[in-house]
Amino acid sequence: MENNNDMTKKDHLTKTYIGDNVIFADVVNYAVYDGVQVIKPEVLEDGNTVATSYIYKGDDFRLTFERTRDVRKIARKNSGDNTCYMVFGAENQSQLHYAMPVKAMTYDVLEYICQIENRKKTFRAISEAKKAGEEPIEESPDNEEFLSSWKADDELVPVITIVINFGEKKWDAPVTLHEMFDKTKRKFQRNRVIREMIPDYKFILIDPHQMSEDDFERMNTNLGNVLRVINYANDKDKLIKFAESGAEFNQLETQLINKFTGVDIDIPEENEVKKMSEGFRQIIDESKAEGRDAGEKKLGALIDSLIDAGRNDEIKKVTSDAEYRQKLYVEFGIK
């Protein structure tokens, strides 16, 4: 189990990284628009990550219900436009969360409650303006609209929650609300009437352990390479091959990779980038040395086998002819 210090550091790294508008736009475009560059970084702005709702009991007492997102961004239609047309939230997970559908749904519901609460404040302002004999900011709501805190032609701003798995394990936790009702999928899944009566909820998941090479390529920033390293972390050969491909990481990305994968890459200076192969040089050299040792042991076993078989005249050939050497490895069953 992670200690609080480690969790705090991971939380800070992911919030800082995903909170960057360029990276966040990449997250949204990959998860929502299949990699098409629909959301531009310049139309995003930071939103209040704390959503609060109040349950009133009498005039002088209220219960507070509050939740804090990791990252929240408001998307405008255009840069400089004050019209909000979408709200995006990101949850960065270092561990699996088996109740995430309810957690994510709670965030989204609070967002919608806040939108209605804001309309209620507007309606009160209209009422107070009329009482003061001032010109209201908009036409007064009718009785039903006032009671609803919502006009008949009002529209909610859509809210989308994206969960990013930075952990070492493949996400096998529920992604939908329905998945949480019956793990055996017997009672709930078979009861079509009840299943159809209960609305489902699904959050969007980005899990590097379930991403293909094409998925990584659909990302427009270095986030794709960061997630690649998380995916490759337990496969030394893939990791080394990727390190030698020329991939570069900045200071924050390197810190994030080191913290989440246990890979020890040299951290570049601030505002600098460093090739992964440079920071990864010791591991690459060790791997090559291990490969040479293994190859020498394999060749030694083949030579011993040739001597035992009385085929000494072939020893010179196996040391210089790689194709012939491979053929004899198969013949003698040497792996």
Coordinates of C-alpha atoms in Angstrom, one line a residue:
M1 CA 0.0 0.0 0.0
E2 CA 1.3 3.5 -0.9
N3 CA 2.1 5.8 1.9
N4 CA 0.5 9.3 2.0
N5 CA 3.7 11.0 1.0
D6 CA 4.0 9.0 -2.2
M7 CA 0.3 9.5 -3.0
T8 CA 0.6 13.2 -2.5
K9 CA 3.6 13.5 -4.8
K10 CA 1.8 11.4 -7.5
D11 CA -1.3 13.6 -7.1
H12 CA 0.7 16.8 -7.5
L13 CA 2.6 15.5 -10.6
T14 CA -0.5 14.3 -12.4
K15 CA -2.6 17.4 -11.6
T16 CA 0.2 19.7 -12.8
Y17 CA 0.8 17.7 -16.0
I18 CA -2.8 17.1 -17.0
G19 CA -3.8 20.6 -15.9
D20 CA -1.7 22.1 -18.7
N21 CA -4.1 23.3 -21.4
V22 CA -2.1 21.7 -24.2
I23 CA -2.0 18.3 -22.5
F24 CA -5.6 18.6 -21.4
A25 CA -6.8 19.4 -24.9
D26 CA -4.9 16.2 -26.1
V27 CA -6.7 14.2 -23.4
V28 CA -10.1 15.4 -24.6
N29 CA -9.4 15.1 -28.3
Y30 CA -8.2 11.5 -27.9
A31 CA -10.9 10.4 -25.4
V32 CA -13.9 12.2 -26.9
Y33 CA -13.0 12.9 -30.5
D34 CA -10.9 9.9 -31.4
G35 CA -7.8 12.0 -31.9
V36 CA -9.3 14.7 -34.1
Q37 CA -8.1 18.1 -33.0
V38 CA -11.5 19.6 -32.1
I39 CA -10.7 21.3 -28.8
K40 CA -7.9 23.9 -29.0
P41 CA -5.8 24.7 -25.9
E42 CA -6.6 28.4 -26.2
V43 CA -10.4 27.8 -25.6
L44 CA -9.8 26.1 -22.3
E45 CA -9.7 27.8 -19.0
D46 CA -9.3 26.5 -15.4
G47 CA -12.5 26.0 -13.6
N48 CA -13.2 25.7 -9.8
T49 CA -12.3 22.1 -8.9
V50 CA -14.6 22.2 -5.9
A51 CA -18.3 21.6 -6.4
T52 CA -20.6 22.3 -3.5
S53 CA -24.3 21.7 -2.9
Y54 CA -26.4 22.5 0.1
I55 CA -29.3 20.6 1.6
Y56 CA -31.4 23.0 3.6
K57 CA -33.2 22.0 6.8
G58 CA -35.1 25.0 8.1
D59 CA -34.0 28.6 7.7
D60 CA -30.9 28.5 9.8
F61 CA -29.4 25.1 9.1
R62 CA -27.9 23.4 6.1
L63 CA -25.9 20.3 5.3
T64 CA -23.0 20.8 2.9
F65 CA -22.1 18.2 0.2
E66 CA -18.8 18.9 -1.4
R67 CA -16.5 17.1 -3.8
T68 CA -13.1 18.2 -5.4
R69 CA -12.0 17.2 -8.8
D70 CA -8.4 16.6 -9.8
V71 CA -8.7 18.9 -12.9
R72 CA -11.6 20.9 -14.2
K73 CA -11.6 22.9 -17.4
I74 CA -14.3 25.0 -19.0
A75 CA -14.4 25.0 -22.8
R76 CA -15.4 28.2 -24.6
K77 CA -16.7 28.3 -28.2
N78 CA -13.8 30.5 -29.2
S79 CA -10.8 32.1 -27.6
G80 CA -11.9 35.2 -25.7
D81 CA -15.6 34.1 -25.8
N82 CA -17.4 34.1 -22.5
T83 CA -19.9 31.4 -23.6
C84 CA -19.2 28.1 -21.9
Y85 CA -20.4 25.2 -24.0
M86 CA -18.7 22.2 -22.3
V87 CA -17.2 21.3 -18.9
F88 CA -14.5 18.6 -18.7
G89 CA -13.2 17.0 -15.6
A90 CA -10.2 14.7 -15.3
E91 CA -9.5 12.2 -12.5
N92 CA -6.0 10.9 -12.3
Q93 CA -5.8 7.4 -10.8
S94 CA -2.6 5.9 -9.4
Q95 CA -4.6 2.9 -8.2
L96 CA -7.8 1.1 -9.3
H97 CA -11.0 2.5 -7.9
Y98 CA -13.8 0.0 -7.8
A99 CA -16.5 2.6 -7.1
M100 CA -15.4 5.0 -9.8
P101 CA -18.7 5.1 -11.7
V102 CA -20.5 6.4 -8.6
K103 CA -17.6 8.8 -7.8
A104 CA -17.5 10.2 -11.3
M105 CA -21.3 10.4 -11.6
T106 CA -21.4 12.4 -8.3
Y107 CA -19.0 14.9 -9.8
D108 CA -21.2 15.3 -12.8
V109 CA -24.4 15.6 -10.9
L110 CA -22.9 18.3 -8.6
E111 CA -21.9 20.2 -11.8
Y112 CA -25.5 20.1 -13.0
I113 CA -26.8 21.1 -9.5
C114 CA -24.5 24.1 -9.5
Q115 CA -25.8 25.2 -12.9
I116 CA -29.3 25.2 -11.6
E117 CA -28.2 26.9 -8.4
N118 CA -26.6 29.7 -10.5
R119 CA -29.9 30.2 -12.3
K120 CA -31.7 30.4 -9.0
K121 CA -29.3 33.2 -8.0
T122 CA -30.1 35.0 -11.3
F123 CA -33.9 34.7 -10.7
R124 CA -33.4 36.2 -7.2
A125 CA -31.4 39.1 -8.7
I126 CA -34.3 39.7 -11.2
S127 CA -36.8 39.7 -8.4
E128 CA -34.7 42.1 -6.3
A129 CA -34.2 44.4 -9.3
K130 CA -38.0 44.6 -10.0
K131 CA -38.6 45.4 -6.3
A132 CA -36.1 48.2 -6.5
G133 CA -37.7 49.5 -9.6
E134 CA -34.6 48.7 -11.6
E135 CA -34.4 47.2 -15.1
P136 CA -33.9 43.4 -14.7
I137 CA -31.0 41.7 -16.6
E138 CA -33.5 39.4 -18.4
E139 CA -37.2 38.7 -18.6
S140 CA -38.7 37.4 -15.3
P141 CA -39.4 33.7 -15.0
D142 CA -43.0 32.5 -14.7
N143 CA -44.2 30.7 -11.5
E144 CA -43.3 27.2 -12.7
E145 CA -39.9 28.4 -13.9
F146 CA -39.2 30.2 -10.6
L147 CA -40.1 27.1 -8.6
S148 CA -37.9 25.0 -10.9
S149 CA -35.0 27.5 -10.8
W150 CA -34.9 26.9 -14.5
K151 CA -36.6 28.4 -17.5
A152 CA -38.4 26.3 -20.1
D153 CA -35.9 27.2 -22.7
D154 CA -32.8 27.0 -20.5
E155 CA -30.1 24.4 -21.5
L156 CA -27.7 22.6 -19.3
V157 CA -24.0 22.8 -20.2
P158 CA -22.8 19.2 -20.9
V159 CA -20.3 17.7 -18.4
I160 CA -17.8 15.0 -19.3
T161 CA -15.6 13.1 -16.9
I162 CA -12.4 11.4 -18.1
V163 CA -10.5 9.0 -15.9
I164 CA -6.8 8.4 -16.6
N165 CA -5.1 5.3 -15.2
F166 CA -1.5 6.1 -14.4
G167 CA -1.2 3.0 -12.2
E168 CA 0.9 -0.2 -12.9
K169 CA -2.2 -2.4 -13.2
K170 CA -4.6 -2.8 -16.1
W171 CA -8.0 -1.2 -15.2
D172 CA -10.3 -4.1 -14.4
A173 CA -12.6 -2.0 -12.1
P174 CA -16.1 -1.0 -13.3
V175 CA -16.5 1.6 -15.9
T176 CA -20.3 1.8 -15.8
L177 CA -22.9 2.0 -13.0
H178 CA -24.6 -1.2 -14.2
E179 CA -21.4 -3.2 -13.8
M180 CA -21.5 -2.4 -10.1
F181 CA -25.0 -3.9 -9.4
D182 CA -24.3 -7.6 -10.0
K183 CA -20.7 -8.9 -10.4
T184 CA -22.0 -12.4 -11.3
K185 CA -24.2 -10.8 -14.0
R186 CA -27.0 -13.2 -13.1
K187 CA -29.8 -11.3 -11.4
F188 CA -29.4 -7.8 -12.6
Q189 CA -28.3 -8.6 -16.1
R190 CA -31.1 -11.1 -16.6
N191 CA -33.8 -8.9 -15.2
R192 CA -34.4 -6.9 -18.3
V193 CA -37.3 -4.8 -16.8
I194 CA -35.2 -3.6 -13.9
R195 CA -32.1 -3.1 -16.0
E196 CA -33.9 -0.9 -18.4
M197 CA -35.6 1.1 -15.6
I198 CA -32.3 2.0 -14.0
P199 CA -30.4 4.6 -16.1
D200 CA -26.8 3.6 -16.7
Y201 CA -23.8 5.9 -16.3
K202 CA -20.4 5.5 -18.0
F203 CA -17.3 7.5 -17.6
I204 CA -14.6 7.7 -20.2
L205 CA -11.4 5.8 -19.4
I206 CA -7.9 6.2 -20.7
D207 CA -5.9 3.1 -19.7
P208 CA -2.4 2.8 -21.2
H209 CA -2.5 -1.0 -20.4
Q210 CA -5.3 -1.4 -22.9
M211 CA -4.0 1.0 -25.5
S212 CA -2.6 -0.1 -28.9
E213 CA 0.2 1.5 -30.8
D214 CA -2.4 3.2 -32.9
D215 CA -4.0 4.7 -29.8
F216 CA -0.7 6.2 -28.6
E217 CA -0.2 7.6 -32.1
R218 CA -3.6 9.4 -32.0
M219 CA -2.3 11.5 -29.2
N220 CA -0.9 14.8 -30.4
T221 CA 1.4 15.6 -27.5
N222 CA 4.1 13.7 -25.5
L223 CA 1.4 12.3 -23.3
G224 CA 1.2 9.4 -25.7
N225 CA 4.9 8.6 -25.0
V226 CA 4.4 9.0 -21.2
L227 CA 1.6 6.5 -21.3
R228 CA 3.7 4.2 -23.6
V229 CA 6.4 4.0 -20.9
I230 CA 3.8 3.1 -18.3
N231 CA 2.5 0.4 -20.6
Y232 CA 6.1 -0.9 -21.3
A233 CA 7.3 -0.6 -17.7
N234 CA 7.2 -4.3 -17.0
D235 CA 8.6 -5.4 -20.4
K236 CA 12.3 -4.6 -20.4
D237 CA 12.8 -5.3 -24.0
K238 CA 10.0 -3.0 -25.2
L239 CA 11.2 -0.3 -22.8
I240 CA 14.8 -0.4 -24.1
K241 CA 13.7 -0.5 -27.7
F242 CA 11.5 2.5 -27.1
A243 CA 14.3 4.3 -25.2
E244 CA 16.5 3.9 -28.2
S245 CA 13.9 5.3 -30.6
G246 CA 14.8 8.9 -29.7
A247 CA 11.9 9.7 -27.4
E248 CA 12.4 12.9 -25.4
F249 CA 10.9 14.0 -22.1
N250 CA 10.9 17.2 -20.1
Q251 CA 11.5 17.5 -16.4
L252 CA 7.9 17.0 -15.3
E253 CA 7.3 14.1 -17.6
T254 CA 10.5 12.4 -16.4
Q255 CA 9.5 12.9 -12.8
L256 CA 6.1 11.5 -13.5
I257 CA 7.5 8.4 -15.3
N258 CA 10.0 7.7 -12.5
K259 CA 7.3 8.0 -9.8
F260 CA 4.7 5.8 -11.5
T261 CA 6.8 3.1 -13.1
G262 CA 9.9 2.7 -10.9
V263 CA 12.0 3.3 -14.0
D264 CA 15.0 5.5 -13.0
I265 CA 15.6 8.1 -15.8
D266 CA 17.9 11.0 -15.2
I267 CA 15.9 14.1 -14.7
P268 CA 16.7 17.0 -17.0
E269 CA 17.1 20.6 -15.9
E270 CA 14.1 22.8 -15.9
N271 CA 13.0 24.0 -19.4
E272 CA 15.2 21.3 -21.0
V273 CA 14.3 18.0 -22.6
K274 CA 16.5 14.9 -22.5
K275 CA 16.4 11.8 -24.7
M276 CA 15.1 8.8 -22.8
S277 CA 18.1 6.8 -24.0
E278 CA 20.5 9.2 -22.3
G279 CA 18.8 9.0 -19.0
F280 CA 18.3 5.3 -19.5
R281 CA 21.9 4.6 -20.5
Q282 CA 22.8 2.4 -17.5
I283 CA 19.8 0.1 -18.0
I284 CA 20.5 -0.2 -21.8
D285 CA 24.2 -1.0 -21.2
E286 CA 23.3 -3.6 -18.5
S287 CA 20.8 -5.2 -20.9
K288 CA 23.3 -5.4 -23.7
A289 CA 25.9 -6.9 -21.3
E290 CA 23.3 -9.4 -20.2
G291 CA 22.6 -10.3 -23.8
R292 CA 26.3 -10.7 -24.6
D293 CA 26.7 -13.0 -21.5
A294 CA 23.7 -15.0 -22.5
G295 CA 24.9 -15.3 -26.1
E296 CA 28.4 -16.4 -25.0
K297 CA 26.9 -19.1 -22.7
K298 CA 24.7 -20.3 -25.6
L299 CA 27.6 -20.5 -28.0
G300 CA 29.7 -22.3 -25.4
A301 CA 26.9 -24.9 -24.9
L302 CA 26.8 -25.4 -28.7
I303 CA 30.6 -25.9 -28.9
D304 CA 30.4 -28.4 -26.1
S305 CA 27.7 -30.3 -28.0
L306 CA 29.8 -30.4 -31.2
I307 CA 32.8 -31.7 -29.3
D308 CA 30.7 -34.4 -27.6
A309 CA 29.3 -35.3 -31.0
G310 CA 32.8 -35.5 -32.6
R311 CA 32.1 -32.6 -35.0
N312 CA 35.1 -30.5 -34.1
D313 CA 35.5 -29.4 -37.7
E314 CA 32.3 -27.4 -37.5
I315 CA 33.4 -25.3 -34.5
K316 CA 35.1 -22.6 -36.6
K317 CA 32.1 -22.3 -38.9
V318 CA 29.6 -21.7 -36.0
T319 CA 31.7 -18.9 -34.7
S320 CA 31.6 -17.0 -38.0
D321 CA 28.3 -18.1 -39.7
A322 CA 25.3 -16.8 -37.7
E323 CA 22.7 -18.6 -39.9
Y324 CA 24.5 -21.9 -39.6
R325 CA 24.8 -21.3 -35.8
Q326 CA 21.1 -20.8 -35.5
K327 CA 20.4 -24.0 -37.4
L328 CA 22.6 -26.0 -35.0
Y329 CA 20.9 -24.4 -32.0
V330 CA 17.7 -25.8 -33.2
E331 CA 19.3 -29.2 -34.0
F332 CA 20.8 -29.6 -30.5
G333 CA 17.8 -28.0 -28.8
I334 CA 19.8 -25.2 -27.3
K335 CA 17.7 -22.2 -26.2

